[in-house]
Coordinates of C-alpha atoms and ligand atoms in Angstrom, one line a residue:
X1 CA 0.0 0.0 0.0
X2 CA 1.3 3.2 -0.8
X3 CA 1.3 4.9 3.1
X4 CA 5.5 4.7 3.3
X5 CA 5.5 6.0 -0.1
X6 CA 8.7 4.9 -2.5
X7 CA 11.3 4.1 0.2
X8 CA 14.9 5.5 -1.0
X9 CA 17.5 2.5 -0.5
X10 CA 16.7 -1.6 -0.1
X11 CA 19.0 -2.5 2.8
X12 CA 20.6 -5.9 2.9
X13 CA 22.6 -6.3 5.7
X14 CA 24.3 -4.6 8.3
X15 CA 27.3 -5.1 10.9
X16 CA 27.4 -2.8 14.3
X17 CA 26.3 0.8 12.7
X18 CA 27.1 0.0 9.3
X19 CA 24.4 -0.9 6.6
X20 CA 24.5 -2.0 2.9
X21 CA 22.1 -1.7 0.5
X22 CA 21.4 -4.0 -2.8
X23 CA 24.0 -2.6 -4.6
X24 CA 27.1 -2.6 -1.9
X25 CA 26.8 1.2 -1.2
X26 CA 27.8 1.4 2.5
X27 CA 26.3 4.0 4.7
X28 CA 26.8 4.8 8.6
X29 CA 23.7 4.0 10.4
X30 CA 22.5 6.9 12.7
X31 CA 19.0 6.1 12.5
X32 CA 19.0 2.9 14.0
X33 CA 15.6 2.0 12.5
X34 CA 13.4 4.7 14.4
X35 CA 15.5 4.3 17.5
X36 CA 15.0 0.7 17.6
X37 CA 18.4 -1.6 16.7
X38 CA 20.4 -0.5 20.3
X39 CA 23.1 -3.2 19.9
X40 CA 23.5 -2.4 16.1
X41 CA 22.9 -4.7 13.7
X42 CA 24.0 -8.3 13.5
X43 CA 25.1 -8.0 17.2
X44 CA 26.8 -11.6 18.0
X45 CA 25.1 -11.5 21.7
X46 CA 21.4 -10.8 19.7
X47 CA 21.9 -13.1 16.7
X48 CA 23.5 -16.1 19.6
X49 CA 20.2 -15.7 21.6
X50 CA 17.5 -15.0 18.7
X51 CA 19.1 -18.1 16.8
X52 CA 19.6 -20.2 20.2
X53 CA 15.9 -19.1 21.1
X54 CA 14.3 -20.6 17.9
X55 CA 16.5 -23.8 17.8
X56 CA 15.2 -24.8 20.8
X57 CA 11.0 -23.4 20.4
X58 CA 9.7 -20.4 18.5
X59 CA 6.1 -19.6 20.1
X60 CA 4.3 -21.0 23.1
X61 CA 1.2 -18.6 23.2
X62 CA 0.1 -17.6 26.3
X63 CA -1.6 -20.9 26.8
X64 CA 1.7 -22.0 28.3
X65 CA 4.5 -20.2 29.5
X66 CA 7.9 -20.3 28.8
X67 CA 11.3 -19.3 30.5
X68 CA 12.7 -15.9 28.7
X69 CA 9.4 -14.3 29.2
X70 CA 9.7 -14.6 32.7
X71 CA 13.3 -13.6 33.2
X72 CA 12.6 -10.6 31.1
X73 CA 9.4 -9.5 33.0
X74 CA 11.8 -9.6 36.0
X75 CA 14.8 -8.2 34.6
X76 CA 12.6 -4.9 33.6
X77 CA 10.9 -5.1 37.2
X78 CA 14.6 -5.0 38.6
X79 CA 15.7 -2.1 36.7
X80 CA 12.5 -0.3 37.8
X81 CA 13.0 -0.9 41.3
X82 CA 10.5 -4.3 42.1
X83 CA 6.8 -3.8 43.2
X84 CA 4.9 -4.1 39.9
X85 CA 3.5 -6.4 36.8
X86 CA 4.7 -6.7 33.2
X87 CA 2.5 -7.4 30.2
X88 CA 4.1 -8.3 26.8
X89 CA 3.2 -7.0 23.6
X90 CA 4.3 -6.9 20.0
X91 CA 4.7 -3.2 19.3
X92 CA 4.7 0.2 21.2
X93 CA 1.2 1.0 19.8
X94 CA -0.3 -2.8 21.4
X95 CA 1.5 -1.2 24.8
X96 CA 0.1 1.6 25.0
X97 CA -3.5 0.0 24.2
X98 CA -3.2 -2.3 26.9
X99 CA -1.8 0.7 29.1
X100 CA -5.4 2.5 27.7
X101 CA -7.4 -0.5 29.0
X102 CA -5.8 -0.7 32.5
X103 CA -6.9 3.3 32.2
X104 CA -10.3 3.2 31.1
X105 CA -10.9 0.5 33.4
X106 CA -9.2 2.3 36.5
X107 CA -11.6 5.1 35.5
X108 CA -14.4 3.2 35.2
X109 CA -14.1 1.8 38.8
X110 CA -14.1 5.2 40.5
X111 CA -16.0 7.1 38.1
X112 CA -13.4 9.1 36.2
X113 CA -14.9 10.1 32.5
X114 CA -12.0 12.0 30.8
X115 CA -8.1 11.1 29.5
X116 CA -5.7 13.7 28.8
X117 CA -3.1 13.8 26.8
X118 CA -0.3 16.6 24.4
X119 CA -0.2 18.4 22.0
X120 CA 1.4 16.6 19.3
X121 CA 2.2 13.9 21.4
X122 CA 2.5 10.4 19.8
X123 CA 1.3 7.2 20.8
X124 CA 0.3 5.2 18.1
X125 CA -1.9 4.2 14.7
X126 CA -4.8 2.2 16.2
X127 CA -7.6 3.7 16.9
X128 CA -7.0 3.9 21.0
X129 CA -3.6 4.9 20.5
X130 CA -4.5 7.5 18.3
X131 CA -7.0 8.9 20.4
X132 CA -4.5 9.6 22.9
X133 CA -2.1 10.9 19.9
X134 CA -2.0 14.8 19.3
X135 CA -0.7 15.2 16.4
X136 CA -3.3 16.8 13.9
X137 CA -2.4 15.7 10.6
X138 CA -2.7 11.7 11.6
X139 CA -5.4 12.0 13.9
X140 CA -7.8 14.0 12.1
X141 CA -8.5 11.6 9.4
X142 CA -9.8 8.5 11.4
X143 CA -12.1 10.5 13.6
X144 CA -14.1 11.0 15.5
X145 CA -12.8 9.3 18.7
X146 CA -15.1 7.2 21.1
X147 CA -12.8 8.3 24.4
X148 CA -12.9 12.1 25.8
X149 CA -9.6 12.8 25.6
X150 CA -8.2 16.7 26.1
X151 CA -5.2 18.2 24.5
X152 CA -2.9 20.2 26.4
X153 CA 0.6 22.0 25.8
X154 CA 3.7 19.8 26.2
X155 CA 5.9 21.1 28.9
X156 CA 3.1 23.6 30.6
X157 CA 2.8 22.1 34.0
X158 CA 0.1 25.1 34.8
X159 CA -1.6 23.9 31.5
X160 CA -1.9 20.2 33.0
X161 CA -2.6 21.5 36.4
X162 CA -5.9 23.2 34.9
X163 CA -6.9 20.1 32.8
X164 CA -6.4 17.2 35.1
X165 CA -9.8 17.5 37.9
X166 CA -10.8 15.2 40.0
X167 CA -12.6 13.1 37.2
X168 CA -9.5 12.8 34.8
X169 CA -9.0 8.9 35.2
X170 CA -5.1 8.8 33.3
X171 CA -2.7 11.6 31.6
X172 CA -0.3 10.0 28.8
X173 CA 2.7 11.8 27.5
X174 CA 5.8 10.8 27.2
X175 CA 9.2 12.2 29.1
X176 CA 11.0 13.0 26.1
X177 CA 8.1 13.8 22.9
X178 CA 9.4 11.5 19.8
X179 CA 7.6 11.8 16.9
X180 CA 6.7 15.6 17.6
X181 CA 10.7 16.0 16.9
X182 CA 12.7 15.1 20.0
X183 CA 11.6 17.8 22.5
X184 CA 12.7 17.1 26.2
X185 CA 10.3 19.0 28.3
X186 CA 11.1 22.0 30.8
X187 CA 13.0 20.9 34.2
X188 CA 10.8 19.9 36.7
X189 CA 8.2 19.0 34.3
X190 CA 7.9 15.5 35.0
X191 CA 7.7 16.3 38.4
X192 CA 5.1 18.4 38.2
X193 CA 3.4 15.5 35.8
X194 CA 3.8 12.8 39.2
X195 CA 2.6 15.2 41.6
X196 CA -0.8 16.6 39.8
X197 CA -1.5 13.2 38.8
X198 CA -1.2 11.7 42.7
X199 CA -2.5 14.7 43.9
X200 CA -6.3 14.4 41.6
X201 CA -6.1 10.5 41.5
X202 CA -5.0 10.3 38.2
X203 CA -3.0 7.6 36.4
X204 CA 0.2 8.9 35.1
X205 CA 0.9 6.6 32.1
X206 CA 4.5 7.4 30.7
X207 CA 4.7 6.5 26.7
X208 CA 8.8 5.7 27.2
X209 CA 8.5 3.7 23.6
X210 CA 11.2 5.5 22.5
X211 CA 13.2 7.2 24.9
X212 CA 13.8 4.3 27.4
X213 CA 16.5 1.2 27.2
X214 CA 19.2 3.1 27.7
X215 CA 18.5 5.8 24.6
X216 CA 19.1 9.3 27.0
X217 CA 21.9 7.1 29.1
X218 CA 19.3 6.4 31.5
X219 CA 18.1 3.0 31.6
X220 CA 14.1 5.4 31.5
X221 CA 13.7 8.8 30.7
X222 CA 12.0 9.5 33.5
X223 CA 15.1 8.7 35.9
X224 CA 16.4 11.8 34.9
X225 CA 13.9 13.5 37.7
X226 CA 13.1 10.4 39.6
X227 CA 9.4 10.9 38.5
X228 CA 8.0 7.4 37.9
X229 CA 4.8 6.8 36.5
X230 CA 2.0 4.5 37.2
X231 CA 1.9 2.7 34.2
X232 CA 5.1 2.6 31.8
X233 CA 4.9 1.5 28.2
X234 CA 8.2 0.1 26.4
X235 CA 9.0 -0.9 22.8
X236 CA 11.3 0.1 20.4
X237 CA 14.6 -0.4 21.5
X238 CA 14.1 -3.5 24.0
X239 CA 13.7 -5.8 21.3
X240 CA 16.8 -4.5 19.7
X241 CA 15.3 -5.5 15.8
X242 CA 12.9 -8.0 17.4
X243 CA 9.0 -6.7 17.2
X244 CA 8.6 -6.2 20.8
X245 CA 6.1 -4.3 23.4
X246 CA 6.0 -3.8 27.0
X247 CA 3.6 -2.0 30.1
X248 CA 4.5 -2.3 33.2
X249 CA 2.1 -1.3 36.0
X250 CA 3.2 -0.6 39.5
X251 CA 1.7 -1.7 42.9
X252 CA -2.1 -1.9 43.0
X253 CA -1.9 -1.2 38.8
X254 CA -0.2 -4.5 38.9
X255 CA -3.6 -5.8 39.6
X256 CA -6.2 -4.1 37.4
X257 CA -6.2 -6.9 34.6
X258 CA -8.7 -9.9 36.3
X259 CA -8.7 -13.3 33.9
X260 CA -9.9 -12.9 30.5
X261 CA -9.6 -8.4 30.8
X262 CA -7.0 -8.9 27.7
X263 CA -4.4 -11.2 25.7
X264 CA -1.6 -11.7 22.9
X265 CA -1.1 -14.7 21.0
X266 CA 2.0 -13.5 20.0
X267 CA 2.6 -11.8 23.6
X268 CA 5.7 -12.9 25.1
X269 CA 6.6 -14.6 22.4
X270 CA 10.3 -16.7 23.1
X271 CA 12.3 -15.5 20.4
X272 CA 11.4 -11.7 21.3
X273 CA 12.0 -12.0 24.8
X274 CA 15.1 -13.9 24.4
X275 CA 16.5 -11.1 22.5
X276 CA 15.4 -8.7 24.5
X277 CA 17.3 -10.3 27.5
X278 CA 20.5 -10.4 25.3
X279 CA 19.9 -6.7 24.3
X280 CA 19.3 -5.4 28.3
X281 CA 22.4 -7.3 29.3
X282 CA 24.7 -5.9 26.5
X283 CA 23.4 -2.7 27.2
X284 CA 24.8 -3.5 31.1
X285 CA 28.0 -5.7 30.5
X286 CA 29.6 -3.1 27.9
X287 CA 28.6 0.4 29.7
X288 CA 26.4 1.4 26.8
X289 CA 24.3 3.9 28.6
X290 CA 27.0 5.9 29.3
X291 CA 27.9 5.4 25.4
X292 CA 25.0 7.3 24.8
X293 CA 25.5 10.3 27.1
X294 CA 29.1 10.8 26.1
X295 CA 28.9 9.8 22.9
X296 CA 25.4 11.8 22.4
X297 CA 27.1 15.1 24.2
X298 CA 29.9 14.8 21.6
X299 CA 27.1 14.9 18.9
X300 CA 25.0 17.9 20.5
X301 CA 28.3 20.1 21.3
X302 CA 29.3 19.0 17.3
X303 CA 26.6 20.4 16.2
X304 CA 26.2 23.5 17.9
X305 CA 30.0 24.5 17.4
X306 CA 28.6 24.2 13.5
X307 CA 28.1 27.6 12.6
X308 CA 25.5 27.5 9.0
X309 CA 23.1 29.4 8.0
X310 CA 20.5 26.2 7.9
X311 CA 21.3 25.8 11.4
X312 CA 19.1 26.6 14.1
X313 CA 20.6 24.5 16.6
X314 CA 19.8 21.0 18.2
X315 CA 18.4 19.4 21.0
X316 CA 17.5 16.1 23.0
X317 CA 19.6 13.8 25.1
X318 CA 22.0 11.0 24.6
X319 CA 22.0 9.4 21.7
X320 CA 18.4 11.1 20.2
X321 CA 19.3 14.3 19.1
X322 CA 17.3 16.7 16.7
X323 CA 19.4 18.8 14.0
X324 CA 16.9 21.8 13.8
X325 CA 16.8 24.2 11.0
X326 CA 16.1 27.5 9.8
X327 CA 13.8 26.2 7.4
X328 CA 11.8 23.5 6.4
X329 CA 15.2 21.7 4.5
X330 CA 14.8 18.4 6.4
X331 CA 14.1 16.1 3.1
X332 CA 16.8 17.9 1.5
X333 CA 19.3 17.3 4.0
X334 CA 18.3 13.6 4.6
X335 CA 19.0 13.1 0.8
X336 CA 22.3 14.9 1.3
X337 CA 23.3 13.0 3.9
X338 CA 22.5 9.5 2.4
X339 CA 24.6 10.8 -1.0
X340 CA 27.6 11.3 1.7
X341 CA 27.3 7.9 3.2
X342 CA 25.0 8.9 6.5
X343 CA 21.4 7.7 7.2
X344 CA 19.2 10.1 9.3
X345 CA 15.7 11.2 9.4
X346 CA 13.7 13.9 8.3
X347 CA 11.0 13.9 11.3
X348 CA 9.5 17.0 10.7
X349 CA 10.1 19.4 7.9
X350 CA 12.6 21.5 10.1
X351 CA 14.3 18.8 12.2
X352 CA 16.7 16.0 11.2
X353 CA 16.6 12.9 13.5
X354 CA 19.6 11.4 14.8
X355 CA 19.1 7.9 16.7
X356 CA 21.6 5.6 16.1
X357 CA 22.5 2.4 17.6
X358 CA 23.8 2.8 21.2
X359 CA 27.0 1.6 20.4
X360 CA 27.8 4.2 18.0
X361 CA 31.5 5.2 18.5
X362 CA 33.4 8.5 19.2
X363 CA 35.0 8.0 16.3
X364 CA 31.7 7.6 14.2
X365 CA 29.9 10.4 15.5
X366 CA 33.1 12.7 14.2
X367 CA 32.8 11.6 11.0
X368 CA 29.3 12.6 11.1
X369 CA 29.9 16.0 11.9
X370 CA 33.1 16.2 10.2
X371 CA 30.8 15.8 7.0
X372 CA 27.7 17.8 8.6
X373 CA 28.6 21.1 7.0
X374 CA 29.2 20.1 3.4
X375 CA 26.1 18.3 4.0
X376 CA 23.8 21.1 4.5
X377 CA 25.6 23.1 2.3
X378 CA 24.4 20.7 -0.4
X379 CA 20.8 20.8 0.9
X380 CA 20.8 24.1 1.0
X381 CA 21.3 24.4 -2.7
X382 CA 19.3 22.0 -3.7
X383 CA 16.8 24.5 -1.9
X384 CA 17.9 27.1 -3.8
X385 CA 17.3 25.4 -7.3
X386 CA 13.9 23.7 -6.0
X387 CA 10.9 25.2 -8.2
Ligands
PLP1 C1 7.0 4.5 17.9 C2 6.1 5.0 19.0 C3 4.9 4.4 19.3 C4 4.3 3.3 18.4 O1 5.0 2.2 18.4 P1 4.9 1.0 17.3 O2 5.8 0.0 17.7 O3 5.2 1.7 16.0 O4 3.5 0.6 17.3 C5 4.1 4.8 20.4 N1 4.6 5.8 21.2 C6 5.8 6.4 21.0 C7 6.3 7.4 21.9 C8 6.6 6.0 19.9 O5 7.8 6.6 19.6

């Protein structure tokens, strides 16, 4: 169907942040596949436990149970700090709708009516998830909505403070907004998020399908001001290339799912689990958080030291950075950049994506912005000679 469009390149392979396309063109990887591959590709620790996984059963359903589905559930509750329950998923959109369920039915049980959620904030394509999602142009389309969700300013904690009452069963956002173009929110935000939300009986459901495992250099976003949600939805980079989803719900959330309230049959699927393990402990045994915040830092001082006219500046943390620009040059520098030998992303027509595997090197990330200049120089006159 024709909703991607005519992709640019057919990739074929790939070793640590290097990827090939069909015909042997090599290009440095600092996309990662929408933040997703953190161990690179054709990481010998995720290929040994994907391939040792499958040799030994593929699928169980949720009929039985199997072993790296429970590790996993335990290994994320240990990083979190214990007291809670894990459900798994195939995606970051299936999270978040099972994060939505736990919501509406938390609501439902004290007699909460409303959701609320930002301002271009992203959270999915299916219907539930998009309700929650703010962003206009993929929203609009598929409505109207069956949930009374309310739309607030990103990073206004007075703005949330007036929306959330005492009948506002859940808030979603996430603690660093993705898709609206990497935009960490204000300090104290977060803060301010966990408070209002205790203080009206709200759920605070963090969307950390893209900014946790390790992306920032925090194992979760929301570490960064010790403001933990209620409910936490995963994705994205825990599977490490593996179609993967996550929510975990703390304490007494643990328990809102009874028997039969929802299910996967692909759920906690072996083979995903598996490599998720081998991605969580890579991430550990080789110091790859702080990878990304050094490695990250050198990217965001790069780029700021660049002084170009197409340059507005650049921000995010760790290893998720956005290039932003003085105009809306983003395709053009995307094509520039995969002509030099660099994948990135044009997220939004003024900001260029950058989130590359985790274990992108010093060394890499200088050859990036080595190039960087000449790059926009070329995108800037292909801008000039557009019609
Ligand atoms: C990517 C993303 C999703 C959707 O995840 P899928 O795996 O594409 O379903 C939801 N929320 C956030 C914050 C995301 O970045």
């Amino acid at each position: 169907m024709p909703n991607y469009g005519v992709p640019p390149l057919a990739l074929t392979r790939g070793e640590g942040c290097t990827v090939w396309d069909a015909d042997g063109n090599a290009y440095l990887d600092l996309v990662g596949g929408i933040a997703v591959s953190s161990l690179g590709h054709a990481h010998p620790a995720l290929v040994a436990a994907v391939t040792g996984q499958v040799a030994k059963i593929a699928h169980t359903s949720n009929l039985f149970v199997n072993e790296p589905e429970i590790l996993l559930a335990e290994r994320l509750l240990g990083l979190l700090g214990g007291d809670g329950r894990v459900f798994l998923a195939n995606s970051g959109t299936e999270a978040n709708e099972a994060a939505l369920k736990i919501a509406i039915k938390y609501g439902k049980a004290r007699g909460k009516t409303y959701f609320v959620a930002t301002e271009d904030g992203f959270h999915g394509r299916s219907l539930g998830a998009l309700s929650l999602t703010g962003k206009h142009a993929i929203r609009e389309p598929f409505g109207p909505y069956a949930l009374d969700v309310r739309f607030i300013p990103y990073g206004d904690a007075a703005a949330l403070k007036d929306a959330v009452t005492e009948d506002c069963a859940a808030v979603f956002l996430e603690p660093t907004q993705g898709e609206a173009g990497v935009v960490p929110p204000p300090p104290g935000y977060l803060a301010a998020v966990r408070e209002i939300c205790t203080a009206n009986g709200a759920l605070y459901v963090g969307d950390e399908i893209q900014s946790a495992i390790g992306r920032t250099g925090a194992w979760f976003a929301f570490q960064h001001e010790d403001a933990r949600p209620d409910v936490l939805t995963l994705a994205k980079g825990l599977g490490g290339g593996l179609p993967i989803g996550a929510v975990v719900a703390f304490g007494e959330h643990g328990e809102t799912f009874a028997k039969g309230d929802h299910g996967s049959t692909f759920g906690g699927n072996p083979v995903a689990a598996a490599a998720a393990l081998a991605v969580l402990d890579t991430l550990e045994s080789d110091g790859l958080l702080a990878n990304a915040a050094e490695v990250g830092a050198l990217i965001a001082d790069g780029v700021a030291a660049i002084d170009h006219p197409l340059l507005a500046g650049v921000r995010g943390r760790g290893l998720w950075q956005a290039i932003v620009l003085t105009s809306e040059a983003s395709g053009a520098v995307q094509d520039a950049a995969r002509a030099a030998g660099f994948l990135v992303n044009a997220l939004r027509p003024d900001a260029v994506r950058i989130a590359p595997p985790l274990v992108l090197t010093a060394a890499q990330a200088r050859s990036f912005l080595d190039a960087l200049p000449a790059i926009l120089d070329t995108a800037a006159q292909t801008q000039e000679t557009a019609p």
